[in-house]
Coordinates of N, CA and C in Angstrom, one line a residue:
X1 N 91.6 108.4 97.2 CA 91.0 107.6 98.0 C 91.8 106.5 98.7
X2 N 92.4 107.1 99.9 CA 93.4 106.1 100.5 C 92.7 104.8 100.9
X3 N 91.2 104.8 101.2 CA 90.6 103.4 101.4 C 90.7 102.5 100.3
X4 N 90.6 103.0 99.0 CA 90.7 102.1 97.9 C 92.3 101.5 97.9
X5 N 93.6 102.2 98.1 CA 94.7 101.8 98.4 C 94.9 100.6 99.4
X6 N 94.1 100.9 100.6 CA 94.2 100.0 101.7 C 93.7 98.6 101.1
X7 N 92.3 98.7 100.6 CA 91.9 97.5 99.9 C 92.4 96.6 99.0
X8 N 93.2 97.3 98.0 CA 94.3 96.9 97.0 C 95.4 96.1 97.8
X9 N 95.9 96.9 99.0 CA 97.0 96.2 99.7 C 96.5 95.0 100.4
X10 N 95.3 94.9 101.0 CA 94.8 93.7 101.6 C 94.8 92.5 100.6
X11 N 94.4 92.7 99.4 CA 94.1 91.8 98.5 C 95.5 91.1 98.0
X12 N 96.4 92.4 97.9 CA 97.8 91.9 97.4 C 98.5 90.9 98.8
X13 N 98.3 91.2 100.1 CA 98.7 90.6 101.0 C 98.2 89.2 101.2
X14 N 96.8 89.0 100.6 CA 96.3 87.7 100.9 C 96.7 86.9 99.8
X15 N 96.7 87.5 98.4 CA 97.1 86.8 97.3 C 98.5 86.2 97.5
X16 N 99.6 87.1 97.9 CA 101.0 86.9 97.8 C 101.2 85.9 99.0
X17 N 100.5 85.8 100.1 CA 100.6 85.0 101.2 C 100.1 83.5 100.9
X18 N 99.0 83.6 99.8 CA 98.6 82.2 99.3 C 99.5 81.5 98.0
X19 N 100.3 82.6 97.6 CA 101.1 82.2 96.5 C 102.2 81.5 97.1
X20 N 103.0 82.1 98.3 CA 103.7 81.4 99.0 C 103.4 80.1 99.7
X21 N 102.4 79.9 100.1 CA 101.5 78.7 100.7 C 101.8 77.5 99.7
X22 N 101.2 78.0 98.7 CA 101.1 77.2 97.5 C 102.7 76.6 96.9
X23 N 103.6 77.7 96.9 CA 104.9 77.4 96.6 C 105.6 76.4 97.4
X24 N 105.6 76.7 98.7 CA 106.3 76.0 99.7 C 105.7 75.1 100.6
X25 N 104.4 74.8 100.8 CA 103.7 74.0 101.9 C 103.1 73.1 101.1
X26 N 102.6 73.2 99.7 CA 101.8 72.2 99.0 C 102.5 70.8 99.1
X27 N 102.0 69.8 99.6 CA 102.7 68.4 99.7 C 103.9 68.5 100.3
X28 N 103.8 69.1 101.5 CA 104.6 69.0 102.7 C 104.2 68.9 103.9
X29 N 104.9 68.5 105.0 CA 104.3 68.5 106.3 C 103.9 69.8 106.8
X30 N 103.1 69.9 107.9 CA 102.9 71.3 108.2 C 104.2 72.2 108.8
X31 N 104.3 73.2 108.6 CA 105.3 74.0 109.2 C 104.8 74.6 110.7
X32 N 105.6 74.1 111.5 CA 105.0 74.4 113.0 C 105.8 75.7 113.4
X33 N 104.8 76.7 113.7 CA 105.4 78.0 114.0 C 105.5 78.1 115.6
X34 N 104.5 77.6 116.5 CA 104.5 77.6 117.8 C 103.8 76.0 117.9
X35 N 104.8 75.2 118.6 CA 104.4 73.9 119.0 C 103.1 73.8 119.9
X36 N 102.1 72.8 119.3 CA 101.0 72.7 119.8 C 100.0 73.8 119.7
X37 N 100.2 74.9 119.2 CA 99.4 75.9 119.0 C 99.2 76.6 117.7
X38 N 100.3 77.0 116.8 CA 100.3 77.4 115.6 C 101.0 76.7 114.7
X39 N 100.2 76.4 113.3 CA 101.2 75.9 112.5 C 100.5 76.1 111.2
X40 N 101.1 76.3 110.0 CA 100.9 76.6 108.7 C 100.9 75.2 107.8
X41 N 99.9 75.0 107.1 CA 99.8 74.1 106.0 C 98.8 74.2 104.9
X42 N 99.1 73.7 103.8 CA 98.3 73.8 102.7 C 96.9 73.1 102.8
X43 N 95.7 73.9 102.7 CA 94.4 73.2 102.6 C 93.6 73.9 101.4
X44 N 93.0 73.0 100.6 CA 92.1 73.7 99.7 C 90.6 73.4 100.3
X45 N 89.9 74.5 100.3 CA 88.5 74.7 101.1 C 87.7 75.0 100.1
X46 N 86.8 73.8 99.8 CA 85.9 74.1 98.7 C 84.5 74.5 99.0
X47 N 84.4 75.0 100.6 CA 83.2 75.3 101.0 C 83.3 77.0 101.5
X48 N 82.3 77.1 102.1 CA 82.2 78.8 102.9 C 83.2 78.7 104.0
X49 N 83.1 79.6 104.9 CA 83.5 79.8 106.0 C 83.6 78.4 106.7
X50 N 84.9 78.2 107.3 CA 85.0 76.9 108.2 C 84.8 75.5 107.3
X51 N 84.5 75.8 106.0 CA 84.4 74.6 105.4 C 83.0 74.2 105.1
X52 N 82.0 74.9 105.5 CA 80.8 74.4 105.3 C 80.2 74.8 104.1
X53 N 79.1 74.0 103.4 CA 78.4 74.2 102.2 C 79.5 73.8 101.3
X54 N 80.0 72.5 101.4 CA 81.3 72.2 100.4 C 80.5 72.2 98.9
X55 N 81.1 72.7 98.0 CA 80.8 72.6 96.4 C 79.5 73.6 95.9
X56 N 79.4 74.6 96.7 CA 78.3 75.4 96.1 C 78.8 76.6 95.6
X57 N 79.7 76.4 94.6 CA 80.3 77.8 94.0 C 79.4 78.7 93.4
X58 N 78.5 78.3 92.8 CA 77.5 79.5 92.1 C 77.0 80.2 93.4
X59 N 76.4 79.6 94.3 CA 75.7 80.2 95.5 C 76.8 81.3 96.2
X60 N 78.1 80.7 96.3 CA 79.3 81.6 96.9 C 79.5 82.8 95.9
X61 N 79.4 82.6 94.7 CA 79.8 83.6 93.6 C 78.6 84.8 93.7
X62 N 77.3 84.3 93.7 CA 76.2 85.1 93.8 C 76.2 86.1 95.1
X63 N 76.6 85.3 96.0 CA 76.3 86.1 97.4 C 77.5 87.2 97.4
X64 N 78.8 86.7 97.1 CA 79.8 87.4 97.1 C 79.5 88.8 96.1
X65 N 79.3 88.4 95.0 CA 79.0 89.5 94.2 C 78.0 90.7 94.7
X66 N 77.0 90.1 95.2 CA 75.7 91.1 96.0 C 76.4 91.8 97.0
X67 N 77.1 91.2 97.9 CA 77.6 91.8 99.2 C 78.6 92.7 98.6
X68 N 79.5 92.5 97.7 CA 80.5 93.4 97.2 C 80.0 94.8 96.5
X69 N 78.9 94.3 95.7 CA 78.3 95.6 95.1 C 77.6 96.3 96.0
X70 N 77.0 96.0 97.0 CA 76.1 96.7 98.2 C 77.4 97.7 98.8
X71 N 78.5 97.0 99.3 CA 79.3 97.6 100.2 C 80.2 98.7 99.2
X72 N 80.4 98.5 98.0 CA 81.0 99.4 96.9 C 80.1 100.4 97.0
X73 N 78.9 100.4 96.6 CA 78.1 101.3 96.5 C 77.8 102.3 97.5
X74 N 77.7 101.6 98.7 CA 77.5 102.3 99.8 C 78.6 103.3 100.2
X75 N 79.9 102.6 100.1 CA 81.2 103.6 100.2 C 81.4 104.7 99.3
X76 N 80.9 104.4 98.0 CA 80.9 105.4 97.1 C 79.8 106.7 97.5
X77 N 78.8 106.4 97.7 CA 77.7 107.2 98.2 C 78.0 108.1 99.4
X78 N 78.4 107.2 100.4 CA 78.7 107.9 101.7 C 80.2 108.1 102.0
X79 N 81.1 108.1 101.2 CA 82.5 108.2 101.5 C 82.8 109.6 102.3
X80 N 82.1 110.5 101.9 CA 82.7 111.8 102.5 C 82.2 112.0 103.9
X81 N 80.9 111.4 104.2 CA 80.4 111.7 105.5 C 80.6 110.5 106.5
X82 N 81.4 109.4 105.8 CA 81.7 108.4 106.6 C 82.7 108.4 107.6
X83 N 82.8 107.8 108.7 CA 84.1 107.7 109.8 C 85.4 106.9 109.0
X84 N 86.5 107.2 109.6 CA 87.6 106.4 109.1 C 87.2 105.0 109.4
X85 N 86.6 104.6 110.6 CA 86.5 103.6 111.1 C 85.6 102.5 110.4
X86 N 84.5 103.3 109.7 CA 83.6 102.6 109.0 C 84.4 102.3 107.4
X87 N 85.2 103.2 107.0 CA 85.8 103.1 105.7 C 86.7 101.9 106.0
X88 N 87.3 101.8 106.9 CA 88.5 100.9 107.1 C 87.6 99.6 107.3
X89 N 86.6 99.4 108.1 CA 86.0 98.0 108.1 C 85.5 97.6 106.9
X90 N 85.0 98.5 106.0 CA 84.2 98.2 104.7 C 85.4 97.8 103.8
X91 N 86.7 98.5 104.1 CA 87.9 98.0 103.2 C 88.5 96.6 103.5
X92 N 88.4 96.5 104.8 CA 88.6 95.0 105.3 C 88.0 94.1 104.7
X93 N 86.5 94.2 104.8 CA 85.7 93.2 104.3 C 85.6 93.1 102.6
X94 N 85.8 94.1 102.0 CA 85.8 93.9 100.8 C 87.2 93.4 100.1
X95 N 88.3 93.8 100.9 CA 89.7 93.2 100.6 C 89.5 91.6 100.9
X96 N 89.0 91.2 101.9 CA 89.0 89.7 102.2 C 88.1 89.0 101.2
X97 N 87.0 89.7 101.0 CA 85.9 89.0 100.0 C 86.4 88.8 98.9
X98 N 87.2 89.9 98.0 CA 87.8 89.8 96.8 C 88.9 88.8 96.8
X99 N 89.7 88.8 98.0 CA 90.9 87.6 97.8 C 90.4 86.5 97.7
X100 N 89.5 86.1 98.7 CA 88.7 84.7 98.4 C 88.1 84.6 97.2
X101 N 87.5 85.5 96.7 CA 86.6 85.4 95.3 C 87.6 85.1 94.1
X102 N 88.9 85.8 94.2 CA 89.7 85.7 93.3 C 90.1 84.0 93.3
X103 N 90.3 83.2 94.4 CA 90.7 81.8 94.5 C 89.6 81.1 94.0
X104 N 88.2 81.4 94.3 CA 87.1 80.7 94.0 C 87.2 80.8 92.4
X105 N 87.4 81.7 91.8 CA 87.0 82.0 90.5 C 88.4 81.3 89.5
X106 N 89.4 81.5 90.3 CA 90.7 81.1 89.5 C 90.9 79.6 89.8
X107 N 90.7 79.1 90.9 CA 91.0 77.6 91.2 C 89.9 76.7 91.7
X108 N 88.5 77.4 91.9 CA 87.4 76.4 92.3 C 87.5 76.1 93.9
X109 N 88.2 76.7 94.6 CA 88.5 76.4 95.9 C 89.3 77.7 96.6
X110 N 89.4 77.8 97.8 CA 90.2 78.7 98.4 C 91.2 78.3 99.4
X111 N 92.4 78.6 99.0 CA 93.6 78.4 99.9 C 93.8 78.9 101.3
X112 N 93.6 77.9 102.2 CA 93.6 78.1 103.5 C 95.0 77.6 104.1
X113 N 95.7 78.1 105.2 CA 96.8 77.6 105.6 C 97.0 77.8 107.1
X114 N 96.5 78.8 107.9 CA 96.7 79.1 109.2 C 95.8 78.3 110.2
X115 N 96.5 77.5 110.8 CA 95.8 76.4 111.8 C 96.5 76.6 113.3
X116 N 95.5 76.9 114.1 CA 95.5 77.0 115.7 C 95.0 75.8 116.5
X117 N 95.5 75.6 117.2 CA 94.9 74.5 118.6 C 94.5 75.7 119.7
X118 N 93.4 75.5 120.0 CA 93.1 76.1 121.2 C 92.5 75.2 122.3
X119 N 92.9 75.2 123.4 CA 92.8 74.4 124.4 C 92.8 73.0 124.1
X120 N 93.9 72.7 123.4 CA 93.9 71.6 122.5 C 93.4 71.1 121.7
X121 N 92.4 71.7 121.1 CA 91.6 71.3 120.1 C 91.7 72.1 118.9
X122 N 91.6 71.7 117.7 CA 92.1 72.2 116.3 C 90.9 73.2 115.9
X123 N 91.3 74.7 115.8 CA 90.3 75.4 115.3 C 90.3 75.5 113.8
X124 N 89.4 76.0 113.1 CA 89.2 75.9 111.7 C 90.3 76.6 111.1
X125 N 90.9 75.9 109.8 CA 91.9 76.4 109.2 C 91.4 77.6 108.5
X126 N 92.2 78.9 108.2 CA 91.6 79.9 107.6 C 92.9 80.6 106.8
X127 N 92.6 81.8 106.3 CA 93.7 82.7 105.6 C 93.7 84.0 106.0
X128 N 94.3 84.8 105.4 CA 94.4 86.3 105.8 C 93.2 86.8 105.1
X129 N 92.7 86.6 104.2 CA 91.2 87.1 103.7 C 90.1 86.9 104.8
X130 N 90.1 85.7 105.3 CA 89.1 85.5 106.4 C 89.4 86.5 107.6
X131 N 90.6 86.4 107.7 CA 90.9 87.5 109.1 C 90.6 88.9 108.6
X132 N 90.7 89.4 107.4 CA 90.4 90.7 107.1 C 88.6 90.8 107.3
X133 N 88.2 89.7 106.8 CA 86.7 89.8 106.9 C 86.1 90.0 108.3
X134 N 86.6 89.3 109.1 CA 86.2 88.9 110.3 C 86.4 90.1 111.3
X135 N 87.7 90.8 111.0 CA 88.1 92.3 111.8 C 87.2 93.2 111.3
X136 N 87.0 93.0 109.9 CA 86.2 94.1 109.4 C 84.7 94.1 110.0
X137 N 84.2 92.9 110.0 CA 83.0 92.8 110.6 C 82.7 93.2 112.0
X138 N 83.8 92.8 112.8 CA 83.8 93.1 114.3 C 83.9 94.6 114.4
X139 N 84.8 95.3 113.5 CA 84.7 96.9 113.7 C 83.4 97.4 113.5
X140 N 82.8 96.9 112.3 CA 81.5 97.2 111.8 C 80.4 97.1 112.9
X141 N 80.5 95.9 113.6 CA 79.5 95.7 114.6 C 79.7 96.5 115.8
X142 N 80.9 96.9 116.1 CA 81.4 97.9 117.1 C 80.7 98.9 116.8
X143 N 81.1 99.7 115.6 CA 80.8 100.7 115.2 C 79.0 101.1 115.4
X144 N 78.5 100.2 114.9 CA 77.0 100.2 115.1 C 76.2 100.0 116.3
X145 N 77.2 99.5 117.1 CA 76.8 99.2 118.6 C 76.8 100.7 119.5
X146 N 78.1 101.0 119.2 CA 78.7 102.2 120.3 C 78.7 103.6 119.6
X147 N 78.2 103.5 118.1 CA 78.0 104.9 117.4 C 77.1 105.8 118.2
X148 N 77.2 107.0 118.3 CA 76.4 107.8 118.9 C 75.1 108.0 118.1
X149 N 74.0 107.7 118.4 CA 72.7 107.9 117.7 C 72.1 108.9 118.6
X150 N 71.0 109.6 117.8 CA 70.3 110.7 118.5 C 69.4 110.0 119.4
X151 N 69.1 110.7 120.7 CA 68.2 109.9 121.7 C 66.9 109.8 121.3
X152 N 66.5 108.7 121.7 CA 65.1 108.6 121.2 C 64.1 109.4 122.3
X153 N 63.0 110.0 121.3 CA 62.0 111.0 122.3 C 61.0 110.1 122.9
X154 N 60.9 110.7 124.2 CA 60.0 109.8 125.2 C 58.7 110.2 124.8
X155 N 57.8 109.4 124.9 CA 56.5 109.3 124.4 C 55.7 109.9 125.8
X156 N 55.0 111.0 125.8 CA 54.2 111.3 126.8 C 53.0 110.6 127.0
X157 N 53.0 109.7 128.0 CA 51.7 108.8 128.4 C 50.4 109.5 128.6
X158 N 50.7 110.7 128.9 CA 49.3 111.4 129.3 C 48.7 112.1 128.1
X159 N 49.2 111.9 126.8 CA 48.3 112.5 125.8 C 47.4 111.5 125.2

């Protein structure tokens, strides 16, 4: 199952990036990658996406376990008949969710470090796991929107 290995690779990328962030950026000034656009710095996110719902660890854990369970069961049941795009999108979502879940269980927060300024305004600080989840969700939405579905039968109004 190549998708299984992709998921493991994504989890590894997320966790190793966070290891380096903690090792080299914790308690230091931001690392400027592109002036006034992209910085890396250490941040402890105790909430959900973009820091909302601070301190709801039990709720996040329950939701994460339910979503992961659903996606894994769906993938196992439909593996052979699923497209590579569907498998990849699910692998991205699972890899990102597990990466952040590892942080929540191990640290009680998620390590975030990527910071953008867009049009002079700070965008939310995030990590690779967040990127994987967003990209996977976007792919899944595109697939659902543009996937060929059987045409709807026209209803004969004269009957």
